[in-house]
Coordinates of C-alpha atoms in Angstrom, one line a residue:
V945 CA -9.9 82.5 -5.3
Q946 CA -9.7 83.0 -1.5
L947 CA -8.6 80.1 0.8
V948 CA -7.9 80.4 4.1
E949 CA -6.9 77.2 6.9
S950 CA -7.2 77.6 10.1
G951 CA -6.5 74.6 13.1
G952 CA -3.3 73.6 13.0
G953 CA -1.0 72.8 15.9
L954 CA 1.8 71.4 17.7
V955 CA -0.2 67.8 19.0
Q956 CA 1.3 64.6 20.8
P957 CA 2.0 61.4 19.0
G958 CA -1.5 59.4 18.7
G959 CA -3.9 63.4 19.1
S960 CA -6.1 64.4 17.2
L961 CA -6.7 67.6 14.8
R962 CA -8.8 69.2 12.9
L963 CA -8.2 71.5 10.1
S964 CA -10.6 74.1 8.5
C965 CA -10.6 75.8 4.9
V966 CA -12.8 78.8 4.0
V967 CA -12.9 79.1 0.2
S968 CA -14.4 82.0 -1.1
G969 CA -14.4 83.5 -4.9
Y970 CA -14.7 79.9 -6.6
T971 CA -17.7 79.9 -8.6
R972 CA -17.7 77.0 -10.5
R973 CA -20.8 74.3 -9.3
T974 CA -18.6 71.3 -9.8
F975 CA -15.2 71.1 -8.2
C976 CA -12.7 69.0 -6.5
M977 CA -11.5 70.4 -3.2
G978 CA -8.5 69.0 -1.0
W979 CA -5.8 69.0 1.2
F980 CA -2.2 68.4 0.4
R981 CA 1.0 69.1 2.6
Q982 CA 4.8 69.8 2.7
A983 CA 7.3 68.8 4.7
T984 CA 10.6 70.6 5.4
G985 CA 13.3 69.6 2.6
K986 CA 10.3 67.1 1.3
E987 CA 8.0 67.9 -1.9
R988 CA 4.6 68.9 -1.4
E989 CA 2.1 65.5 -1.6
G990 CA -1.7 64.8 -1.8
V991 CA -3.5 64.2 1.4
A992 CA -7.6 63.9 0.7
V993 CA -9.4 65.6 -1.9
I994 CA -13.5 65.4 -2.0
D995 CA -15.7 66.1 -5.4
S996 CA -18.9 68.4 -5.2
D997 CA -20.5 65.2 -5.6
G998 CA -19.2 64.1 -2.5
D999 CA -16.5 61.3 -3.2
T1000 CA -13.6 61.4 -1.9
S1001 CA -9.8 59.6 -2.4
Y1002 CA -7.0 59.6 0.1
A1003 CA -3.4 58.8 0.0
D1004 CA -2.4 55.5 1.4
V1005 CA -0.9 56.8 4.0
V1006 CA -3.6 58.8 5.8
K1007 CA -6.3 56.1 4.6
G1008 CA -8.4 54.8 7.8
R1009 CA -6.5 57.9 9.9
F1010 CA -7.9 60.9 7.9
T1011 CA -11.4 62.0 7.3
I1012 CA -12.0 64.8 4.6
S1013 CA -15.3 66.9 4.3
R1014 CA -17.1 69.7 3.2
D1015 CA -19.6 72.0 4.3
N1016 CA -21.5 73.6 1.3
P1017 CA -23.7 76.7 2.9
R1018 CA -20.1 77.6 5.1
N1019 CA -18.0 77.3 2.0
T1020 CA -15.5 74.8 4.1
L1021 CA -13.9 72.1 4.3
Y1022 CA -12.1 70.0 6.8
L1023 CA -9.7 67.3 7.6
Q1024 CA -10.2 65.4 10.8
M1025 CA -7.0 64.2 11.2
N1026 CA -6.7 61.6 13.7
N1027 CA -3.3 58.9 15.9
L1028 CA -1.0 61.4 14.1
K1029 CA 2.3 60.5 13.8
P1030 CA 5.7 62.2 13.5
E1031 CA 5.8 62.0 10.0
D1032 CA 2.5 64.1 9.5
T1033 CA 4.6 66.7 10.5
A1034 CA 4.1 69.4 7.7
M1035 CA 2.3 72.9 6.0
Y1036 CA -0.5 71.8 5.3
Y1037 CA -2.7 73.6 2.5
C1038 CA -6.5 73.6 1.2
A1039 CA -6.5 74.2 -2.8
V1040 CA -9.7 74.2 -5.2
G1041 CA -9.8 73.1 -8.8
P1042 CA -12.0 72.0 -11.7
F1043 CA -14.1 68.9 -11.0
E1044 CA -12.3 66.7 -12.8
Y1045 CA -9.0 67.0 -10.9
C1046 CA -10.0 64.1 -8.9
R1047 CA -10.7 61.8 -11.1
G1048 CA -7.9 59.2 -11.0
A1049 CA -4.5 60.1 -10.0
Y1050 CA -4.1 63.6 -11.5
W1051 CA -4.9 65.7 -8.0
W1052 CA -1.8 63.9 -6.8
N1053 CA 0.4 63.9 -9.4
Y1054 CA -0.5 67.7 -10.3
G1055 CA -2.4 68.9 -7.5
L1056 CA -5.4 72.0 -7.8
D1057 CA -5.7 75.4 -9.6
Y1058 CA -5.7 77.7 -6.1
W1059 CA -4.3 77.3 -2.6
G1060 CA -4.3 78.6 0.3
K1061 CA -1.2 80.1 2.9
G1062 CA -1.4 76.9 4.5
T1063 CA -1.4 75.8 8.2
P1064 CA 1.2 74.5 10.4
V1065 CA 1.1 70.8 12.2
T1066 CA 3.8 69.3 14.0
I1067 CA 3.3 65.9 15.7
S1068 CA 6.1 65.8 18.5
S1069 CA 6.2 64.6 22.4

C-alpha cells in the first residue's frame, strides 16, 4: 500500500490550502481514509476521516474550517483547509484502514493502518 501526499506549503493566517493524497495498493472495497497531523513536539492527532460510504468525522478544532473528500476513480483523498490558523501548523499525513476504524473514536485514538510520509503545512505571517 502506498500513500503520497501533496499540497502543503506556507500560508498566511486566514488563508486556504488543499491537500491531496493518492492511494494505491489498498484492495479492500470498504475502507476508512483520513488525515492526521503532528506538530513539532506534540503527539499526532486526528483531523478528519471519510469512509467508503462517504460518511465523515472531524476533530472539533477543525469543524467548519476543514472539509475531507475523496475522488474514487482517481483513488485520491483531499483535505480542503480554510481560515487557517497558526496552530494548524504541522506535518499532515494521510492514512487508510478498515471501514470499522471510522466508527466512533477509534480513528482518533489509534489512527489507521497505512500511512504516507506527510506534507508540511506552515501558517505564518
